[in-house]
Amino acid sequence: MSNMEKEKRIIRFSPPDITDLEIEEVARSLKSGWITTGPRTKLLERRLAAYIETGRTDIDCENDEGIEKYKDRVVCLNSATAAEELNLRILGIQEGDEVIVPAYTYTATAAAAIHCGATVKFVDIQKNGNPVTHAPEMDYDQLEAMITEKTKAVIPVDIAGIVCDYERILEIVKKKKALFTPMESKGDPLTDLSSRIQKAIGRVAVVADCAHSLGASRTFQGKTTYCGAIADFTSFSFHAVKNFTTAEGGASTWLPLDEIDNSEIYKMYQLLSLHGQNKDALAKTKIGAWEYDIIGPWYKCNMTDVVAAIGLKQLDRYQGLLERRVEIMKKYDETCDKLGISHLNHHVEGIDSSNHLYLIRVPGISEKQRNAIIEKMAEQGVATNVHYKPLPMMTAYGNDCFAYQNAYGYYENLITLPLHTLLTDEDVDYVCEVLADVLNEIRNGI
Ligand SMILES: Cc1ncc(COP(=O)(O)O)c(C=O)c1O
């Protein structure tokens, strides 16, 4: 179909999928008399813990058994950036430490480490990404070579929802164990806990950035494990454009350690996220319980019950939302295969992605031609995006185009197509037609 014949549609990039279910639950929370961190946030934390452990969203986390089993496992916060920063702070990341971050990610991954005073060391991605999934995954040989006595954490990023090769990453950090020296306690509660955590882990920690990958899994040697139950620490994002949203929001989780009670770790997250205050607002409402102490001059990044209400209903709908994303991806896959465009493989070789982003790479085009495609698609009403301009190319990270050749090569012909659950089948067909027309124009030099 030519541009002349097509009726123009407006295709937004990633609008939130909010129904009356979420709206009514938010209204109930607003009317309940408790709007900040409280019962809805705690319930969402337990339900997320159950989901991460089982892949199921229907486990009853309000009965005694559910409460006991899934408490103190997940902490809901106001963003993934805060979640990652608290993960690193609990781990004791500080000045003098090195944290390895892929060059191909969003700024939050690196910024959280910088906020803690650490030095970020960028690792390039594999040339053209992972050979099977095509995801822009870090170069693991380079990762191995970069680990020094100063390295305290590596932050793999599950870009687009595709789970990184955590078996390989674990193998590398275990191999480099001899270089690792755990920090010592300075005698205060936070460094005391961090020191015990570092001693229990006993190697460079794997602190996963799963901002895109809630619900994604990896099956290895017959065992399926969901994001959140793979790395030592994990952060998730519930930002407005994510598969699962609370408008703004995020969560932290970690793998339980034999040496340390989960409730102690959970309590430290609460303290770090609420000014180091040893009683939260709910605890202070108990009769005569006004008095509190401040353990440390810490941060303010707790989740409110108003937004947790959105999350509870999004979780009820999440399996269906993931399925719809797969349907859309299948249509895009067919079109891209026909047009000779490379795309990510979200469901291959034991990897089950959360289907967050649809990245395509058009062979043989320059960065300028890529930008022209984006503009021409926008003229036809189709919003696209680029995930990501490699971080080292950004001003804050040194504005260096040449040091990370694979990341740059991956980015220059990359376009992210709109993938969200408000797209109708007709919208998806329209995006495919516009892509084919625009590509034809570019390939013919029009
Ligand atoms: C890879 C990655 N990490 C971290 C974040 C930060 O998420 P948030 O906005 O919830 O802080 C994002 C947000 O887009 C992201 O894409």
XYZ file of C-alpha atoms and ligand atoms in Angstrom:
462
model
C 0.000 0.000 0.000
C 1.483 3.419 -0.819
C 1.513 6.369 1.590
C -1.193 8.032 -0.535
C -3.724 5.235 0.059
C -3.158 4.686 3.768
C -5.319 6.422 6.292
C -2.970 8.047 8.770
C -3.007 6.682 12.310
C -1.375 8.140 15.398
C 0.732 5.468 17.061
C 2.215 6.556 20.360
C 5.439 4.997 21.552
C 4.558 3.630 24.962
C 1.388 4.921 26.631
C 0.424 3.333 29.966
C -2.242 0.616 29.899
C -4.504 1.693 32.766
C -8.031 0.311 33.142
C -10.915 0.943 35.536
C -9.464 -1.815 37.732
C -6.402 0.299 38.546
C -8.469 3.500 38.809
C -10.950 1.926 41.247
C -8.175 0.490 43.414
C -6.454 3.885 43.550
C -9.784 5.434 44.574
C -10.197 2.799 47.319
C -6.707 3.574 48.558
C -7.384 7.316 48.561
C -10.626 6.783 50.494
C -9.072 4.328 52.948
C -7.469 6.983 55.111
C -3.975 5.572 54.435
C -2.213 6.937 51.370
C 1.518 6.645 52.044
C 3.533 3.419 52.572
C 1.193 0.956 54.248
C -0.850 -2.206 53.685
C -1.072 -1.958 49.886
C 2.679 -1.456 49.502
C 3.368 -4.404 51.813
C 0.907 -6.597 49.904
C 2.487 -5.639 46.581
C 5.919 -6.528 48.005
C 4.728 -10.004 49.012
C 2.911 -10.591 45.725
C 6.007 -9.581 43.761
C 8.096 -11.942 45.911
C 5.645 -14.763 45.119
C 5.744 -13.893 41.421
C 9.549 -13.848 41.336
C 9.699 -17.224 43.069
C 6.972 -19.022 41.122
C 6.074 -17.052 38.002
C 2.497 -16.951 39.331
C 0.488 -13.812 39.999
C -2.447 -15.520 41.735
C -0.848 -16.684 44.997
C -2.754 -15.537 48.074
C -0.356 -13.299 49.975
C -2.999 -12.037 52.397
C -3.495 -15.281 54.323
C -1.154 -16.255 57.175
C 0.828 -18.705 55.052
C 1.359 -16.186 52.214
C 2.297 -13.440 54.649
C 4.862 -15.615 56.402
C 6.341 -17.088 53.234
C 6.757 -13.935 51.164
C 7.441 -11.184 53.704
C 10.824 -9.412 53.848
C 11.815 -10.513 50.352
C 11.031 -7.496 48.129
C 11.130 -3.785 48.946
C 8.966 -1.424 46.888
C 10.457 2.028 46.305
C 9.778 5.134 44.241
C 11.993 4.152 41.270
C 14.404 1.577 39.918
C 17.161 4.147 40.239
C 16.528 4.296 43.998
C 16.269 0.495 44.119
C 19.626 0.073 42.421
C 21.240 2.715 44.617
C 19.939 1.065 47.789
C 21.126 -2.335 46.513
C 24.611 -0.879 46.123
C 24.488 0.950 49.457
C 23.395 -2.160 51.355
C 26.230 -3.964 49.640
C 28.573 -1.266 50.974
C 29.675 0.187 47.632
C 31.717 3.289 48.375
C 34.537 5.539 47.242
C 37.530 3.554 46.030
C 35.363 0.707 44.717
C 34.966 -0.082 41.029
C 31.629 -1.098 39.544
C 31.475 -2.594 36.045
C 28.578 -1.351 33.908
C 27.787 -2.097 30.247
C 28.392 0.838 27.885
C 25.010 0.027 26.388
C 22.417 1.050 28.964
C 20.416 3.906 30.423
C 22.153 6.432 32.658
C 20.452 5.181 35.847
C 22.557 1.997 35.783
C 25.798 3.947 36.075
C 24.490 6.970 38.002
C 23.385 4.866 40.977
C 26.961 3.572 41.378
C 28.356 7.097 41.031
C 25.927 8.342 43.712
C 27.538 5.830 46.063
C 31.003 7.283 45.314
C 32.205 4.342 43.206
C 34.157 4.540 39.960
C 32.211 3.193 36.990
C 34.160 1.085 34.502
C 32.342 0.602 31.213
C 32.488 -2.719 29.412
C 31.710 -2.877 25.681
C 29.020 -5.173 24.288
C 29.540 -8.202 22.065
C 29.877 -7.279 18.392
C 26.313 -7.184 17.017
C 25.051 -8.371 20.403
C 24.417 -11.866 21.682
C 24.648 -14.245 18.665
C 21.369 -15.998 19.572
C 19.105 -13.265 20.957
C 20.899 -10.321 19.259
C 20.483 -8.382 22.526
C 23.200 -5.813 23.271
C 24.752 -7.934 25.993
C 28.158 -7.206 27.485
C 31.335 -8.804 26.172
C 32.025 -11.404 28.836
C 35.695 -11.907 27.935
C 36.219 -8.200 28.413
C 34.289 -8.319 31.697
C 36.599 -11.053 32.960
C 39.712 -9.084 32.000
C 38.403 -5.937 33.717
C 37.929 -7.370 37.204
C 40.600 -6.043 39.604
C 41.151 -5.996 43.389
C 38.994 -2.870 43.447
C 35.972 -4.373 41.669
C 33.053 -4.830 44.037
C 30.079 -5.249 41.706
C 29.054 -5.908 38.133
C 25.691 -4.651 36.872
C 24.279 -6.733 33.995
C 21.295 -5.099 32.275
C 18.500 -7.206 30.784
C 17.911 -4.847 27.870
C 14.456 -5.147 26.279
C 13.537 -7.842 28.814
C 16.019 -10.434 27.552
C 17.812 -12.115 30.440
C 21.622 -11.886 30.316
C 23.889 -14.920 30.578
C 24.042 -14.973 34.375
C 25.622 -18.447 34.429
C 28.589 -17.043 32.540
C 28.722 -13.942 34.758
C 28.667 -16.087 37.913
C 31.364 -18.328 36.502
C 33.559 -15.247 35.889
C 33.075 -13.669 39.326
C 33.705 -17.033 41.007
C 36.871 -17.509 38.955
C 38.096 -14.081 40.124
C 37.258 -14.733 43.779
C 40.900 -14.569 44.906
C 41.084 -10.881 43.942
C 38.168 -9.961 46.219
C 38.589 -8.526 49.718
C 35.367 -7.845 51.645
C 35.008 -4.463 53.340
C 35.351 -4.178 57.107
C 32.665 -2.757 59.387
C 33.189 0.779 60.678
C 31.122 -0.066 63.733
C 27.799 1.424 62.584
C 24.724 -0.672 61.649
C 24.979 -0.096 57.867
C 28.673 -0.887 57.355
C 28.344 -3.759 59.810
C 25.608 -5.310 57.648
C 27.434 -4.512 54.377
C 30.607 -6.138 55.660
C 28.716 -9.297 56.618
C 26.986 -9.338 53.213
C 30.293 -8.974 51.351
C 31.844 -11.723 53.478
C 28.866 -14.024 52.861
C 28.952 -13.448 49.087
C 32.774 -13.657 49.083
C 33.301 -12.356 45.532
C 32.316 -9.537 43.190
C 28.552 -9.166 43.592
C 26.147 -9.461 40.661
C 23.686 -6.569 40.978
C 21.203 -7.002 38.138
C 19.450 -4.058 36.497
C 16.138 -5.725 35.631
C 14.369 -2.417 34.951
C 12.948 -4.043 31.791
C 12.650 -7.662 32.816
C 10.006 -8.244 35.475
C 8.598 -11.696 34.725
C 11.407 -12.738 32.397
C 13.075 -16.059 33.076
C 15.989 -18.242 32.160
C 15.880 -22.027 32.044
C 19.236 -23.601 32.744
C 19.848 -27.335 33.187
C 16.083 -27.893 33.301
C 15.425 -25.312 36.025
C 13.490 -22.121 35.307
C 14.432 -19.089 37.377
C 12.729 -15.701 37.192
C 14.496 -12.352 37.256
C 14.853 -11.334 40.869
C 15.871 -14.852 41.873
C 18.991 -15.011 39.701
C 21.451 -12.281 40.729
C 22.704 -11.410 44.231
C 20.684 -8.169 44.091
C 18.082 -7.013 41.571
C 16.264 -3.766 40.788
C 13.002 -3.454 38.802
C 11.372 -0.371 37.281
C 7.648 0.403 37.334
C 8.096 3.683 35.447
C 5.221 4.916 33.265
C 6.636 3.360 30.063
C 7.366 -0.055 31.541
C 5.328 -3.260 30.974
C 4.162 -3.066 34.566
C 3.650 0.423 35.919
C 2.917 2.309 39.111
C 3.438 5.670 37.294
C 6.814 5.965 39.000
C 8.114 3.132 41.109
C 10.527 0.293 41.457
C 11.562 -2.571 43.681
C 14.646 -4.195 45.129
C 15.171 -7.829 45.895
C 18.111 -10.070 46.775
C 19.036 -13.724 47.124
C 18.699 -14.848 50.747
C 22.035 -15.514 52.489
C 22.454 -18.373 54.987
C 24.510 -16.147 57.296
C 22.057 -13.216 57.528
C 18.364 -13.097 58.407
C 16.294 -11.673 55.526
C 14.365 -9.513 57.975
C 17.584 -7.706 58.927
C 18.285 -6.869 55.288
C 14.661 -5.843 54.722
C 14.774 -3.581 57.786
C 17.901 -1.858 56.467
C 16.136 -1.099 53.160
C 13.286 0.443 55.173
C 15.734 2.588 57.123
C 17.648 3.681 54.024
C 14.435 4.574 52.177
C 12.846 6.523 55.055
C 15.445 8.922 56.460
C 17.043 6.273 58.678
C 13.997 6.635 60.916
C 13.468 3.531 63.017
C 9.647 3.756 62.969
C 7.601 4.297 59.839
C 4.423 6.392 59.772
C 2.213 3.319 60.329
C 4.213 2.165 63.374
C 3.999 5.662 64.835
C 0.191 5.582 64.756
C 0.142 2.964 67.547
C -0.957 4.470 70.880
C 1.883 6.260 72.668
C 4.387 5.247 69.996
C 5.409 8.705 68.842
C 9.077 8.462 69.733
C 11.601 7.386 67.147
C 15.319 7.518 66.520
C 17.301 8.436 63.388
C 19.907 5.744 62.793
C 21.612 7.480 59.842
C 21.033 10.669 57.766
C 19.702 8.633 54.871
C 17.311 8.863 51.911
C 13.628 9.293 51.099
C 12.453 6.995 48.351
C 9.586 4.887 49.734
C 6.594 3.799 47.620
C 3.150 5.194 48.497
C 0.013 3.069 48.889
C -1.690 5.177 46.196
C 0.715 3.928 43.531
C 0.982 0.443 45.061
C -2.768 0.253 44.318
C -1.984 0.638 40.602
C 0.662 -2.088 40.915
C -1.700 -4.573 42.585
C -4.124 -4.378 39.659
C -1.346 -4.359 37.060
C -0.097 -7.582 38.629
C -3.566 -9.156 38.331
C -3.429 -8.336 34.601
C 0.264 -8.946 34.002
C 0.187 -12.417 32.432
C -2.371 -11.212 29.881
C -0.316 -8.101 29.169
C 2.772 -10.234 28.522
C 0.828 -12.530 26.188
C -0.464 -9.605 24.143
C 3.074 -8.262 23.787
C 4.156 -11.638 22.374
C 1.338 -11.539 19.786
C 2.485 -8.101 18.618
C 6.113 -9.195 18.508
C 5.224 -12.154 16.286
C 3.695 -9.808 13.696
C 6.733 -7.545 13.839
C 9.050 -10.571 13.514
C 7.292 -11.671 10.304
C 7.582 -8.197 8.786
C 11.223 -7.748 9.775
C 12.152 -11.173 8.419
C 10.502 -10.262 5.105
C 12.270 -6.891 4.972
C 15.701 -8.291 5.880
C 15.823 -6.381 9.159
C 17.538 -7.878 12.182
C 15.418 -8.077 15.347
C 15.807 -9.422 18.857
C 14.837 -13.020 19.573
C 12.910 -12.840 22.823
C 12.055 -16.508 23.289
C 14.971 -18.789 22.419
C 17.275 -21.325 24.042
C 15.847 -21.211 27.551
C 15.314 -17.459 27.553
C 11.805 -16.146 28.104
C 11.842 -12.397 27.832
C 9.371 -9.980 29.379
C 8.866 -8.617 25.832
C 9.569 -5.061 26.877
C 11.168 -3.422 23.829
C 11.211 -4.271 20.143
C 14.657 -3.311 18.851
C 15.428 -3.581 15.154
C 18.657 -2.971 13.256
C 18.596 -2.114 9.584
C 21.658 -3.589 7.853
C 23.916 -1.262 5.893
C 22.435 2.085 6.883
C 24.261 5.024 8.448
C 23.265 6.863 11.616
C 21.958 9.680 9.416
C 19.754 7.281 7.426
C 18.505 5.727 10.687
C 17.485 9.191 11.881
C 15.771 9.831 8.547
C 13.720 6.626 8.972
C 12.649 7.783 12.441
C 11.602 11.170 11.052
C 9.725 9.710 8.097
C 7.870 7.246 10.333
C 6.973 10.123 12.668
C 5.555 12.028 9.673
C 3.284 9.016 9.119
C 2.183 9.188 12.758
C 4.375 6.373 14.082
C 6.486 7.234 17.125
C 9.695 5.238 17.415
C 12.725 5.581 19.644
C 16.358 4.526 20.095
C 17.371 2.316 23.020
C 20.087 3.440 23.633
C 22.680 5.968 22.657
C 25.656 4.336 24.420
C 26.395 6.014 27.744
C 30.050 6.902 27.029
C 28.752 9.101 24.162
C 26.832 11.282 26.615
C 28.317 14.517 27.996
C 28.204 13.326 31.601
C 30.175 10.213 30.690
C 32.923 11.812 28.608
C 31.348 12.220 25.166
C 33.497 9.498 23.650
C 32.234 7.874 20.429
C 35.229 5.712 19.728
C 36.208 3.777 22.835
C 33.249 1.377 22.689
C 33.120 0.399 19.039
C 30.672 -2.482 19.384
C 28.197 -0.380 21.360
C 28.448 2.390 18.783
C 28.107 -0.036 15.848
C 25.006 -1.528 17.451
C 23.416 1.861 18.080
C 23.980 3.552 14.723
C 21.380 1.540 12.782
C 19.015 0.811 15.675
C 15.357 1.764 15.939
C 12.863 0.773 18.638
C 9.357 0.140 17.307
C 6.308 0.921 19.445
C 5.373 -2.100 21.546
C 2.554 -1.724 24.044
C -0.770 -3.255 24.945
C -2.969 -0.432 23.645
C -1.950 -1.286 20.073
C -4.738 -2.913 18.076
C -3.980 -5.482 15.365
C -4.740 -2.746 12.822
C -2.238 -0.423 14.503
C 0.423 -3.121 14.315
C -0.327 -3.696 10.612
C -0.075 0.052 10.075
C 3.343 0.243 11.786
C 4.542 -2.655 9.595
C 3.283 -0.975 6.412
C 4.842 2.380 7.312
C 8.138 0.686 8.139
C 8.145 -1.158 4.797
C 7.300 2.020 2.822
C 9.857 4.183 4.600
C 12.566 1.574 4.271
C 11.807 1.288 0.583
C 12.208 5.052 0.220
C 15.494 5.069 2.099
C 16.855 2.068 0.223
C 15.916 3.738 -3.089
C 17.495 7.011 -1.977
C 14.187 8.933 -2.022
C 17.964 -0.042 31.926
C 17.314 0.907 32.895
N 17.764 0.959 34.151
C 17.209 1.776 35.071
C 16.164 2.609 34.741
C 15.622 3.551 35.766
O 14.285 3.310 36.047
P 13.444 4.344 36.916
O 12.967 5.408 35.980
O 12.316 3.537 37.495
O 14.344 4.889 37.963
C 15.652 2.591 33.442
C 14.539 3.464 33.072
O 14.134 3.604 31.967
C 16.247 1.720 32.491
O 15.791 1.665 31.239
